[in-house]
């Protein structure tokens, strides 16, 4: 176990959702959503000493009940998942069950409902005060819609957590999604609910699934401005991505005044991810998680629920990105130059060397320069990222009483 020195941050009661049964969410050997990414994350976090911190509680999720799933999904859809789960040879393509993205497998309902139960557990930990922060890195299934599976996602656990918070008396929830793919399912579920602000920072739908998430998607008639989308051009790197994040997210979240922040941390924005076209580092992903945690500290008395999401570089990227997320949530950030524990590297070589064929990373960061231009230095109309940011700011800032040019 690596010793993490005490840093000048509060020890925040934190729930980390984990049980090895979560790896049953498994679409098959050749599918990009490899369950090993969860197992490698919890093993790395354990080797770093994060799961043994006195204020961190590792809790196993339950399988969400049909009634709980029904708070954001239709009863017909849940019944369809159950049918396909019991008989995978009879898919329901209309509902996205048994497709190439979401292959049917025996036990699919229970496996998906367990991930959903993890985010419900996270929400309940915050509601009952046993934690102020919670992490379900096995969650983040943000493409699942009310009536349909999509994009490797069966049940939308993030939406379930948000709905549980609302049903528990929370008045306003801000959802921040930094996955490379647009958080379309979560946005759609709360499209016309003014109590929920959904912000998605993602690669443009012109080059990436699901082909949605443009600046003019701003919410339903009863909740204009409640949906916020920053559709970044393919190839965007740390400097542009962080400039966009800091030009949109802090201002809108502060104006919305949430009581809890829920965030989705798909790490498929990384430059080594095989399915996307962004150019982000683990360092940049860590910076965004830090910024979201700081918003929770400033605006929500630290109440913050974070989930995983996409991420298909199973060895090099996902375990480091999500271990950083756990560390930041717990108030014990891991410095980027921290060596990756040798026991973890040896385990990866011995168990997964043949399958993934990559050398485990040596340190917890990518050793990049994280400098970015603050929006305050001015808008550059010749810069594609700046034009994207300004399109979003013009659409939604005035609806929150903000000036798109100066706030």
Coordinates of N, CA and C in Angstrom, one line a residue, residues 264-348:
X264 N -20.5 13.0 -14.1 CA -20.2 11.8 -14.8 C -18.8 12.0 -15.4
X265 N -17.9 11.0 -15.1 CA -16.5 11.2 -15.4 C -16.0 10.1 -16.4
X266 N -16.7 9.9 -17.5 CA -16.2 9.1 -18.5 C -14.8 9.6 -18.9
X267 N -13.8 8.7 -19.0 CA -12.5 9.1 -19.3 C -12.1 8.8 -20.7
X268 N -13.1 8.6 -21.6 CA -12.8 8.3 -23.0 C -12.5 9.6 -23.8
X269 N -12.3 10.7 -23.1 CA -11.8 11.9 -23.8 C -10.3 11.8 -23.9
X270 N -9.7 10.8 -23.3 CA -8.2 10.7 -23.3 C -7.7 10.4 -24.7
X271 N -6.5 10.9 -25.0 CA -5.8 10.9 -26.3 C -5.6 9.4 -26.8
X272 N -5.5 8.5 -25.8 CA -5.3 7.1 -26.2 C -6.6 6.2 -26.2
X273 N -7.7 6.9 -26.1 CA -8.9 6.1 -26.1 C -9.2 5.6 -27.6
X274 N -9.6 4.4 -27.7 CA -9.7 3.9 -29.1 C -11.0 4.2 -29.8
X275 N -12.0 4.8 -29.1 CA -13.3 5.1 -29.7 C -13.6 6.5 -30.0
X276 N -12.8 7.5 -29.5 CA -13.1 8.9 -29.6 C -11.9 9.6 -30.2
X277 N -12.1 11.0 -30.4 CA -11.1 11.8 -31.1 C -10.7 13.0 -30.4
X278 N -10.8 13.0 -29.1 CA -10.3 14.1 -28.3 C -8.8 13.8 -27.9
X279 N -8.2 14.8 -27.3 CA -6.7 14.7 -27.1 C -6.4 15.1 -25.6
X280 N -7.2 14.5 -24.7 CA -7.0 15.0 -23.3 C -6.1 14.0 -22.5
X281 N -5.5 14.5 -21.5 CA -4.6 13.7 -20.7 C -5.3 13.3 -19.4
X282 N -4.7 12.3 -18.7 CA -5.2 12.0 -17.3 C -5.1 13.3 -16.4
X283 N -4.0 14.1 -16.7 CA -3.8 15.3 -15.9 C -5.0 16.3 -16.1
X284 N -5.5 16.4 -17.3 CA -6.6 17.3 -17.6 C -7.9 16.7 -17.0
X285 N -8.1 15.4 -17.1 CA -9.3 14.8 -16.4 C -9.2 15.0 -14.9
X286 N -8.1 14.9 -14.3 CA -7.9 15.1 -12.9 C -8.2 16.6 -12.5
X287 N -7.8 17.5 -13.4 CA -8.0 18.9 -13.2 C -9.5 19.2 -13.2
X288 N -10.3 18.6 -14.1 CA -11.7 18.8 -14.2 C -12.4 18.3 -13.0
X289 N -12.0 17.1 -12.5 CA -12.6 16.5 -11.3 C -12.3 17.4 -10.1
X290 N -11.1 18.0 -10.0 CA -10.8 18.9 -8.9 C -11.7 20.1 -9.0
X291 N -11.9 20.7 -10.2 CA -12.7 21.9 -10.3 C -14.2 21.6 -9.9
X292 N -14.7 20.4 -10.2 CA -16.0 20.0 -9.8 C -16.1 19.9 -8.3
X293 N -15.1 19.2 -7.7 CA -15.1 19.1 -6.3 C -15.0 20.5 -5.6
X294 N -14.3 21.4 -6.2 CA -14.2 22.7 -5.6 C -15.5 23.4 -5.7
X295 N -16.3 23.2 -6.8 CA -17.6 23.8 -6.9 C -18.5 23.3 -5.8
X296 N -18.4 21.9 -5.6 CA -19.2 21.3 -4.5 C -18.9 21.9 -3.2
X297 N -17.6 22.1 -2.9 CA -17.2 22.7 -1.6 C -17.7 24.2 -1.5
X298 N -17.7 24.9 -2.6 CA -18.1 26.3 -2.5 C -19.6 26.5 -2.5
X299 N -20.3 25.7 -3.2 CA -21.7 25.9 -3.4 C -22.7 25.0 -2.7
X300 N -22.2 23.8 -2.4 CA -23.1 22.7 -1.9 C -22.7 22.1 -0.6
X301 N -21.9 22.8 0.2 CA -21.4 22.2 1.5 C -20.8 20.9 1.2
X302 N -20.0 20.8 0.1 CA -19.3 19.6 -0.3 C -20.1 18.4 -0.8
X303 N -21.4 18.6 -0.9 CA -22.3 17.4 -1.4 C -22.0 17.2 -2.9
X304 N -21.5 16.0 -3.1 CA -21.1 15.7 -4.5 C -21.1 14.2 -4.7
X305 N -21.8 13.8 -5.8 CA -21.9 12.4 -6.2 C -21.2 12.3 -7.6
X306 N -20.3 11.4 -7.7 CA -19.6 11.2 -9.0 C -19.7 9.8 -9.4
X307 N -19.7 9.6 -10.8 CA -19.8 8.3 -11.4 C -18.7 8.2 -12.4
X308 N -18.5 7.0 -12.9 CA -17.6 6.7 -14.0 C -18.3 7.0 -15.3
X309 N -18.2 6.1 -16.3 CA -18.8 6.3 -17.6 C -18.0 5.6 -18.6
X310 N -17.8 6.3 -19.8 CA -17.0 5.7 -20.8 C -15.5 5.6 -20.4
X311 N -14.8 5.0 -21.3 CA -13.3 4.8 -21.0 C -12.9 3.4 -21.5
X312 N -12.2 3.3 -22.6 CA -11.9 2.0 -23.2 C -10.5 1.7 -23.4
X313 N -9.6 2.5 -22.8 CA -8.2 2.2 -22.6 C -8.1 1.6 -21.2
X314 N -8.2 0.3 -21.1 CA -8.5 -0.4 -19.9 C -7.4 -0.3 -18.9
X315 N -6.1 -0.4 -19.3 CA -5.0 -0.5 -18.4 C -4.4 0.9 -18.2
X316 N -4.1 1.6 -19.3 CA -3.3 2.8 -19.1 C -4.0 4.0 -18.6
X317 N -5.3 4.1 -18.9 CA -6.1 5.3 -18.6 C -7.1 5.2 -17.5
X318 N -8.0 4.2 -17.7 CA -9.2 4.2 -16.8 C -8.8 4.1 -15.3
X319 N -8.0 3.1 -14.9 CA -7.7 3.0 -13.5 C -7.1 4.2 -12.9
X320 N -6.2 4.9 -13.6 CA -5.6 6.1 -13.0 C -6.6 7.2 -12.9
X321 N -7.4 7.4 -14.0 CA -8.4 8.5 -14.0 C -9.4 8.4 -12.8
X322 N -9.9 7.2 -12.6 CA -10.9 7.0 -11.6 C -10.3 6.8 -10.2
X323 N -9.1 6.4 -10.1 CA -8.4 6.5 -8.8 C -8.2 7.9 -8.4
X324 N -7.8 8.8 -9.3 CA -7.8 10.2 -9.0 C -9.1 10.8 -8.6
X325 N -10.2 10.3 -9.2 CA -11.5 10.8 -8.9 C -11.8 10.4 -7.4
X326 N -11.6 9.1 -7.1 CA -11.8 8.7 -5.7 C -11.0 9.6 -4.7
X327 N -9.7 9.8 -5.0 CA -8.8 10.6 -4.1 C -9.3 12.0 -4.0
X328 N -9.8 12.6 -5.1 CA -10.2 14.0 -5.0 C -11.5 14.1 -4.2
X329 N -12.4 13.1 -4.4 CA -13.7 13.1 -3.7 C -13.4 13.0 -2.2
X330 N -12.4 12.2 -1.8 CA -12.1 11.9 -0.4 C -11.3 13.0 0.2
X331 N -10.9 14.0 -0.6 CA -10.1 15.1 -0.1 C -8.7 14.7 0.1
X332 N -8.2 13.7 -0.5 CA -6.8 13.3 -0.4 C -6.2 13.1 -1.8
X333 N -6.1 14.2 -2.6 CA -5.6 14.0 -4.0 C -4.3 13.4 -4.1
X334 N -4.1 12.6 -5.1 CA -2.8 11.9 -5.4 C -2.0 12.8 -6.4
X335 N -0.8 13.2 -6.0 CA 0.0 14.0 -6.9 C 0.3 13.3 -8.2
X336 N 0.4 14.0 -9.3 CA 0.5 13.4 -10.6 C 1.8 12.7 -10.8
X337 N 2.8 13.1 -10.1 CA 4.1 12.4 -10.2 C 4.3 11.2 -9.2
X338 N 3.2 10.8 -8.5 CA 3.2 9.7 -7.7 C 3.5 8.4 -8.5
X339 N 4.5 7.6 -8.1 CA 4.7 6.3 -8.8 C 3.4 5.4 -8.7
X340 N 3.1 4.8 -9.8 CA 2.1 3.7 -9.7 C 2.6 2.6 -8.9
X341 N 1.9 2.1 -7.9 CA 2.5 1.1 -7.0 C 2.9 -0.2 -7.8
X342 N 4.1 -0.7 -7.4 CA 4.6 -1.8 -8.2 C 3.8 -3.1 -8.1
X343 N 3.1 -3.2 -6.9 CA 2.3 -4.4 -6.8 C 1.2 -4.4 -7.8
X344 N 0.6 -3.3 -8.1 CA -0.4 -3.2 -9.1 C 0.1 -3.4 -10.5
X345 N 1.3 -2.9 -10.8 CA 1.9 -3.0 -12.1 C 2.2 -4.5 -12.4
X346 N 2.7 -5.2 -11.3 CA 3.1 -6.6 -11.5 C 1.8 -7.4 -11.7
X347 N 0.7 -7.1 -11.0 CA -0.6 -7.8 -11.2 C -1.1 -7.6 -12.6
X348 N -1.0 -6.4 -13.1 CA -1.5 -6.2 -14.5 C -0.6 -7.0 -15.5

